């Protein structure tokens, strides 16, 4: 679907199937939201490679639309912030496990 470091302009919701994020080696299932972190990185770059593990059906959400939704609905904006914090914490935990 995309590689780490690619330009990112959209996030996705998995409607059907499974997607594997290579960094940090996790499988996402139907209902999962991913790809949003690139919206907040310098130069809008992907933070992980994503490959389809099975046949997938994705809902594509352009960053412009996500930003507009967050401006109109602060609760959604806080949802995005909480999601990114959980992912960052999870990635740190995985990195710590690999080190020791």
Short mmCIF file of N, CA, C and O in Angstrom, two decimals:
data_model
loop_
_atom_site.label_atom_id
_atom_site.label_comp_id
_atom_site.label_asym_id
_atom_site.label_seq_id
_atom_site.Cartn_x
_atom_site.Cartn_y
_atom_site.Cartn_z
N UNK A 1 0.82 -1.19 0.00
CA UNK A 1 0.00 0.00 0.00
C UNK A 1 0.86 1.25 0.00
O UNK A 1 0.61 2.17 -0.76
N UNK A 2 1.87 1.27 0.89
CA UNK A 2 2.84 2.37 0.90
C UNK A 2 4.06 1.97 1.70
O UNK A 2 4.04 1.01 2.46
N UNK A 3 5.14 2.71 1.48
CA UNK A 3 6.41 2.45 2.16
C UNK A 3 6.73 3.57 3.14
O UNK A 3 6.36 4.72 2.93
N UNK A 4 7.46 3.21 4.18
CA UNK A 4 7.95 4.19 5.14
C UNK A 4 8.73 5.26 4.37
O UNK A 4 9.56 4.94 3.53
N UNK A 5 8.45 6.52 4.65
CA UNK A 5 9.13 7.62 3.99
C UNK A 5 8.39 8.18 2.79
O UNK A 5 8.71 9.26 2.31
N UNK A 6 7.38 7.45 2.28
CA UNK A 6 6.57 7.97 1.17
C UNK A 6 5.83 9.23 1.61
O UNK A 6 5.51 9.40 2.79
N UNK A 7 5.50 10.08 0.65
CA UNK A 7 4.64 11.22 0.92
C UNK A 7 3.25 10.69 1.30
O UNK A 7 2.73 9.77 0.68
N UNK A 8 2.68 11.29 2.34
CA UNK A 8 1.38 10.84 2.85
C UNK A 8 0.36 11.96 2.68
O UNK A 8 0.60 13.10 3.08
N UNK A 9 -0.77 11.62 2.09
CA UNK A 9 -1.84 12.59 1.90
C UNK A 9 -3.19 12.07 2.39
O UNK A 9 -4.17 12.80 2.33
N UNK A 10 -3.22 10.82 2.85
CA UNK A 10 -4.48 10.24 3.29
C UNK A 10 -4.26 9.18 4.36
O UNK A 10 -3.17 8.64 4.50
N UNK A 11 -5.33 8.94 5.10
CA UNK A 11 -5.38 7.85 6.09
C UNK A 11 -6.44 6.87 5.61
O UNK A 11 -7.18 7.15 4.66
N UNK A 12 -6.53 5.74 6.29
CA UNK A 12 -7.44 4.69 5.83
C UNK A 12 -8.17 4.04 7.00
O UNK A 12 -7.65 3.97 8.11
N UNK A 13 -9.35 3.53 6.70
CA UNK A 13 -10.08 2.64 7.60
C UNK A 13 -10.20 1.31 6.85
O UNK A 13 -10.59 1.29 5.68
N UNK A 14 -9.85 0.23 7.53
CA UNK A 14 -9.96 -1.09 6.91
C UNK A 14 -11.41 -1.55 7.02
O UNK A 14 -11.94 -1.72 8.13
N UNK A 15 -12.05 -1.73 5.89
CA UNK A 15 -13.44 -2.20 5.86
C UNK A 15 -13.49 -3.73 5.83
O UNK A 15 -14.39 -4.34 6.39
N UNK A 16 -12.50 -4.32 5.15
CA UNK A 16 -12.44 -5.78 5.03
C UNK A 16 -11.00 -6.19 4.83
O UNK A 16 -10.25 -5.51 4.13
N UNK A 17 -10.59 -7.28 5.49
CA UNK A 17 -9.25 -7.82 5.32
C UNK A 17 -8.29 -7.39 6.42
O UNK A 17 -8.71 -6.88 7.46
N UNK A 18 -6.99 -7.61 6.15
CA UNK A 18 -5.94 -7.31 7.13
C UNK A 18 -4.78 -6.60 6.46
O UNK A 18 -4.42 -6.91 5.33
N UNK A 19 -4.20 -5.67 7.19
CA UNK A 19 -3.03 -4.91 6.72
C UNK A 19 -1.92 -5.09 7.75
O UNK A 19 -2.16 -5.02 8.95
N UNK A 20 -0.71 -5.32 7.25
CA UNK A 20 0.45 -5.46 8.14
C UNK A 20 1.27 -4.18 8.06
O UNK A 20 1.62 -3.72 6.97
N UNK A 21 1.56 -3.60 9.24
CA UNK A 21 2.50 -2.48 9.33
C UNK A 21 3.86 -3.08 9.66
O UNK A 21 4.01 -3.78 10.67
N UNK A 22 4.84 -2.86 8.80
CA UNK A 22 6.15 -3.49 8.99
C UNK A 22 6.95 -2.87 10.12
O UNK A 22 7.76 -3.54 10.74
N UNK A 23 6.74 -1.60 10.39
CA UNK A 23 7.44 -0.92 11.48
C UNK A 23 6.38 -0.27 12.36
O UNK A 23 5.91 0.80 12.00
N UNK A 24 5.89 -0.91 13.34
CA UNK A 24 6.43 -2.00 14.13
C UNK A 24 5.64 -3.31 14.02
O UNK A 24 4.81 -3.60 14.86
N UNK A 25 5.81 -4.08 13.03
CA UNK A 25 5.33 -5.46 12.91
C UNK A 25 4.00 -5.74 13.62
O UNK A 25 3.95 -6.51 14.57
N UNK A 26 2.94 -5.11 13.15
CA UNK A 26 1.61 -5.35 13.71
C UNK A 26 0.63 -5.62 12.57
O UNK A 26 0.81 -5.15 11.45
N UNK A 27 -0.39 -6.40 12.88
CA UNK A 27 -1.45 -6.71 11.94
C UNK A 27 -2.69 -5.91 12.35
O UNK A 27 -3.12 -5.98 13.51
N UNK A 28 -3.25 -5.18 11.41
CA UNK A 28 -4.48 -4.42 11.64
C UNK A 28 -5.64 -5.14 10.97
O UNK A 28 -5.49 -5.64 9.85
N UNK A 29 -6.77 -5.17 11.65
CA UNK A 29 -7.95 -5.88 11.14
C UNK A 29 -9.05 -4.89 10.78
O UNK A 29 -8.93 -3.69 11.00
N UNK A 30 -10.14 -5.42 10.25
CA UNK A 30 -11.29 -4.60 9.85
C UNK A 30 -11.69 -3.68 11.00
O UNK A 30 -11.72 -4.09 12.16
N UNK A 31 -11.96 -2.43 10.67
CA UNK A 31 -12.32 -1.43 11.66
C UNK A 31 -11.15 -0.57 12.10
O UNK A 31 -11.35 0.48 12.71
N UNK A 32 -9.93 -1.00 11.80
CA UNK A 32 -8.75 -0.24 12.21
C UNK A 32 -8.56 0.99 11.34
O UNK A 32 -8.83 0.99 10.14
N UNK A 33 -8.06 2.04 11.97
CA UNK A 33 -7.75 3.31 11.32
C UNK A 33 -6.24 3.42 11.29
O UNK A 33 -5.58 3.21 12.31
N UNK A 34 -5.65 3.71 10.13
CA UNK A 34 -4.19 3.84 10.05
C UNK A 34 -3.80 4.85 8.99
O UNK A 34 -4.61 5.23 8.15
N UNK A 35 -2.55 5.28 9.06
CA UNK A 35 -2.01 6.20 8.09
C UNK A 35 -2.11 7.66 8.49
O UNK A 35 -1.67 8.54 7.78
N UNK A 36 -2.68 7.92 9.66
CA UNK A 36 -2.89 9.31 10.10
C UNK A 36 -1.63 9.97 10.60
O UNK A 36 -1.51 11.18 10.59
N UNK A 37 -0.64 9.19 11.04
CA UNK A 37 0.54 9.80 11.65
C UNK A 37 1.34 10.63 10.66
O UNK A 37 1.95 11.62 11.03
N UNK A 38 1.31 10.27 9.39
CA UNK A 38 2.02 11.03 8.38
C UNK A 38 1.52 12.46 8.27
O UNK A 38 2.25 13.35 7.84
N UNK A 39 0.27 12.69 8.69
CA UNK A 39 -0.31 14.02 8.64
C UNK A 39 0.43 14.97 9.57
O UNK A 39 0.44 16.18 9.37
N UNK A 40 1.07 14.43 10.60
CA UNK A 40 1.70 15.25 11.63
C UNK A 40 3.22 15.21 11.59
O UNK A 40 3.88 15.77 12.45
N UNK A 41 3.80 14.52 10.62
CA UNK A 41 5.25 14.45 10.52
C UNK A 41 5.77 15.57 9.63
O UNK A 41 5.04 16.14 8.82
N UNK A 42 7.06 15.84 9.80
CA UNK A 42 7.69 16.83 8.94
C UNK A 42 7.62 16.35 7.50
O UNK A 42 7.89 15.18 7.21
N UNK A 43 7.20 17.20 6.62
CA UNK A 43 7.09 16.90 5.19
C UNK A 43 6.05 15.82 4.87
O UNK A 43 6.09 15.24 3.79
N UNK A 44 5.15 15.54 5.80
CA UNK A 44 4.07 14.56 5.58
C UNK A 44 4.60 13.22 5.03
O UNK A 44 4.16 12.74 4.00
N UNK A 45 5.52 12.62 5.76
CA UNK A 45 6.10 11.34 5.35
C UNK A 45 5.50 10.19 6.15
O UNK A 45 5.18 10.33 7.33
N UNK A 46 5.34 9.05 5.49
CA UNK A 46 4.83 7.84 6.16
C UNK A 46 5.82 7.39 7.22
O UNK A 46 7.04 7.42 7.02
N UNK A 47 5.30 6.93 8.35
CA UNK A 47 6.14 6.46 9.45
C UNK A 47 6.30 4.95 9.45
O UNK A 47 7.07 4.42 10.22
N UNK A 48 5.55 4.26 8.58
CA UNK A 48 5.64 2.80 8.51
C UNK A 48 5.22 2.35 7.12
O UNK A 48 4.45 3.01 6.43
N UNK A 49 5.75 1.19 6.73
CA UNK A 49 5.31 0.55 5.49
C UNK A 49 4.07 -0.26 5.79
O UNK A 49 3.98 -0.89 6.85
N UNK A 50 3.10 -0.25 4.88
CA UNK A 50 1.86 -1.00 5.05
C UNK A 50 1.66 -1.90 3.85
O UNK A 50 1.72 -1.44 2.70
N UNK A 51 1.43 -3.19 4.12
CA UNK A 51 1.16 -4.14 3.04
C UNK A 51 -0.14 -4.88 3.35
O UNK A 51 -0.47 -5.12 4.51
N UNK A 52 -0.86 -5.21 2.30
CA UNK A 52 -2.09 -5.98 2.47
C UNK A 52 -1.71 -7.43 2.77
O UNK A 52 -0.96 -8.05 2.02
N UNK A 53 -2.22 -7.95 3.88
CA UNK A 53 -1.99 -9.36 4.24
C UNK A 53 -2.98 -10.26 3.52
O UNK A 53 -2.71 -11.42 3.29
N UNK A 54 -4.16 -9.72 3.24
CA UNK A 54 -5.24 -10.43 2.56
C UNK A 54 -5.81 -9.46 1.52
O UNK A 54 -5.35 -8.33 1.41
N UNK A 55 -6.82 -9.89 0.80
CA UNK A 55 -7.56 -8.93 -0.02
C UNK A 55 -8.19 -7.93 0.93
O UNK A 55 -8.76 -8.33 1.95
N UNK A 56 -8.04 -6.65 0.64
CA UNK A 56 -8.56 -5.62 1.54
C UNK A 56 -9.48 -4.67 0.80
O UNK A 56 -9.35 -4.46 -0.40
N UNK A 57 -10.39 -4.11 1.57
CA UNK A 57 -11.21 -3.00 1.11
C UNK A 57 -10.98 -1.87 2.10
O UNK A 57 -11.13 -2.06 3.32
N UNK A 58 -10.55 -0.71 1.58
CA UNK A 58 -10.19 0.41 2.44
C UNK A 58 -11.06 1.62 2.13
O UNK A 58 -11.43 1.86 0.98
N UNK A 59 -11.35 2.37 3.16
CA UNK A 59 -11.96 3.69 3.01
C UNK A 59 -10.83 4.70 3.11
O UNK A 59 -10.08 4.70 4.09
N UNK A 60 -10.67 5.52 2.09
CA UNK A 60 -9.60 6.51 2.04
C UNK A 60 -10.11 7.84 2.56
O UNK A 60 -11.16 8.32 2.13
N UNK A 61 -9.37 8.45 3.50
CA UNK A 61 -9.72 9.73 4.08
C UNK A 61 -8.57 10.71 3.83
O UNK A 61 -7.49 10.56 4.41
N UNK A 62 -8.80 11.68 2.97
CA UNK A 62 -7.75 12.66 2.66
C UNK A 62 -7.49 13.52 3.88
O UNK A 62 -8.39 13.85 4.64
N UNK A 63 -6.21 13.90 4.08
CA UNK A 63 -5.83 14.70 5.23
C UNK A 63 -6.59 16.02 5.29
O UNK A 63 -6.97 16.48 6.36
N UNK A 64 -6.82 16.64 4.14
CA UNK A 64 -7.59 17.89 4.13
C UNK A 64 -8.96 17.70 4.77
O UNK A 64 -9.42 18.55 5.53
N UNK A 65 -9.60 16.57 4.46
CA UNK A 65 -10.91 16.28 5.04
C UNK A 65 -10.81 16.00 6.53
O UNK A 65 -11.68 16.41 7.31
N UNK A 66 -9.75 15.29 6.95
CA UNK A 66 -9.56 15.00 8.37
C UNK A 66 -9.33 16.28 9.16
O UNK A 66 -9.89 16.45 10.26
N UNK A 67 -8.54 17.19 8.61
CA UNK A 67 -8.28 18.46 9.30
C UNK A 67 -9.56 19.29 9.41
O UNK A 67 -9.82 19.91 10.44
N UNK A 68 -10.35 19.29 8.36
CA UNK A 68 -11.61 20.02 8.39
C UNK A 68 -12.55 19.42 9.43
O UNK A 68 -13.19 20.14 10.20
N UNK A 69 -12.62 18.10 9.48
CA UNK A 69 -13.47 17.42 10.46
C UNK A 69 -13.00 17.73 11.89
O UNK A 69 -13.81 18.00 12.78
N UNK A 70 -11.67 17.72 12.10
CA UNK A 70 -11.13 18.01 13.43
C UNK A 70 -11.45 19.45 13.84
O UNK A 70 -11.74 19.72 15.01
N UNK A 71 -11.44 20.37 12.88
CA UNK A 71 -11.77 21.77 13.18
C UNK A 71 -13.25 21.93 13.51
O UNK A 71 -13.63 22.71 14.39
N UNK A 72 -14.09 21.16 12.84
CA UNK A 72 -15.54 21.25 13.06
C UNK A 72 -15.98 20.48 14.30
O UNK A 72 -16.99 20.83 14.91
N UNK A 73 -15.23 19.44 14.64
CA UNK A 73 -15.61 18.57 15.75
C UNK A 73 -14.39 18.34 16.65
O UNK A 73 -13.61 17.42 16.42
N UNK A 74 -14.22 19.18 17.68
CA UNK A 74 -13.05 19.05 18.56
C UNK A 74 -12.93 17.66 19.18
O UNK A 74 -11.82 17.19 19.42
N UNK A 75 -14.04 16.98 19.40
CA UNK A 75 -13.97 15.62 19.96
C UNK A 75 -13.22 14.69 19.01
O UNK A 75 -12.43 13.85 19.44
N UNK A 76 -13.42 14.84 17.71
CA UNK A 76 -12.68 14.05 16.73
C UNK A 76 -11.20 14.41 16.76
O UNK A 76 -10.34 13.54 16.67
N UNK A 77 -10.89 15.71 16.91
CA UNK A 77 -9.50 16.13 17.02
C UNK A 77 -8.81 15.49 18.20
O UNK A 77 -7.67 15.03 18.10
N UNK A 78 -9.52 15.43 19.35
CA UNK A 78 -8.95 14.77 20.53
C UNK A 78 -8.81 13.27 20.31
O UNK A 78 -7.85 12.65 20.77
N UNK A 79 -9.74 12.67 19.58
CA UNK A 79 -9.62 11.25 19.23
C UNK A 79 -8.32 11.01 18.46
O UNK A 79 -7.57 10.08 18.76
N UNK A 80 -8.03 11.88 17.47
CA UNK A 80 -6.79 11.72 16.70
C UNK A 80 -5.56 11.85 17.59
O UNK A 80 -4.61 11.07 17.47
N UNK A 81 -5.58 12.83 18.49
CA UNK A 81 -4.43 13.01 19.40
C UNK A 81 -4.25 11.80 20.31
O UNK A 81 -3.12 11.33 20.50
N UNK A 82 -5.32 11.29 20.88
CA UNK A 82 -5.22 10.11 21.75
C UNK A 82 -4.72 8.90 20.97
O UNK A 82 -3.88 8.14 21.46
N UNK A 83 -5.21 8.73 19.75
CA UNK A 83 -4.78 7.61 18.92
C UNK A 83 -3.28 7.69 18.65
O UNK A 83 -2.55 6.71 18.78
N UNK A 84 -2.79 8.87 18.29
CA UNK A 84 -1.37 9.02 18.02
C UNK A 84 -0.53 8.78 19.27
O UNK A 84 0.54 8.18 19.19
N UNK A 85 -1.00 9.24 20.41
CA UNK A 85 -0.25 9.02 21.65
C UNK A 85 -0.19 7.52 21.98
O UNK A 85 0.86 7.02 22.38
N UNK A 86 -1.32 6.82 21.83
CA UNK A 86 -1.31 5.36 22.08
C UNK A 86 -0.32 4.67 21.15
O UNK A 86 0.42 3.79 21.57
N UNK A 87 -0.32 5.06 19.88
CA UNK A 87 0.59 4.42 18.92
C UNK A 87 2.04 4.74 19.25
O UNK A 87 2.91 3.89 19.17
N UNK A 88 2.31 5.98 19.63
CA UNK A 88 3.68 6.36 20.00
C UNK A 88 4.13 5.58 21.23
O UNK A 88 5.25 5.04 21.25
N UNK A 89 3.28 5.47 22.23
CA UNK A 89 3.62 4.70 23.43
C UNK A 89 3.86 3.24 23.09
O UNK A 89 4.81 2.62 23.57
N UNK A 90 3.01 2.67 22.25
CA UNK A 90 3.16 1.27 21.85
C UNK A 90 4.48 1.07 21.10
O UNK A 90 5.21 0.10 21.37
N UNK A 91 4.81 1.99 20.20
CA UNK A 91 6.07 1.88 19.46
C UNK A 91 7.28 1.97 20.39
O UNK A 91 8.26 1.25 20.21
N UNK A 92 7.21 2.85 21.40
CA UNK A 92 8.29 2.94 22.37
C UNK A 92 8.44 1.66 23.18
O UNK A 92 9.56 1.19 23.41
N UNK A 93 7.31 1.08 23.58
CA UNK A 93 7.35 -0.19 24.31
C UNK A 93 7.99 -1.29 23.48
O UNK A 93 8.80 -2.06 23.98
N UNK A 94 7.63 -1.36 22.19
CA UNK A 94 8.22 -2.36 21.32
C UNK A 94 9.73 -2.15 21.16
O UNK A 94 10.51 -3.10 21.18
N UNK A 95 10.15 -0.90 21.02
CA UNK A 95 11.57 -0.59 20.89
C UNK A 95 12.34 -0.98 22.15
O UNK A 95 13.44 -1.53 22.08
N UNK A 96 11.73 -0.73 23.32
CA UNK A 96 12.37 -1.10 24.59
C UNK A 96 12.49 -2.61 24.73
O UNK A 96 13.50 -3.12 25.21
N UNK A 97 11.48 -3.35 24.29
CA UNK A 97 11.52 -4.81 24.34
C UNK A 97 12.64 -5.35 23.45
O UNK A 97 13.31 -6.31 23.81
N UNK A 98 12.82 -4.73 22.29
CA UNK A 98 13.88 -5.19 21.36
C UNK A 98 15.27 -4.93 21.94
O UNK A 98 16.20 -5.68 21.67
N UNK A 99 15.42 -3.88 22.76
CA UNK A 99 16.72 -3.53 23.30
C UNK A 99 17.10 -4.40 24.50
O UNK A 99 18.27 -4.52 24.80
N UNK A 100 16.14 -4.94 25.17
CA UNK A 100 16.56 -5.66 26.35
C UNK A 100 15.57 -6.58 26.83
O UNK A 100 15.50 -7.44 27.50
#
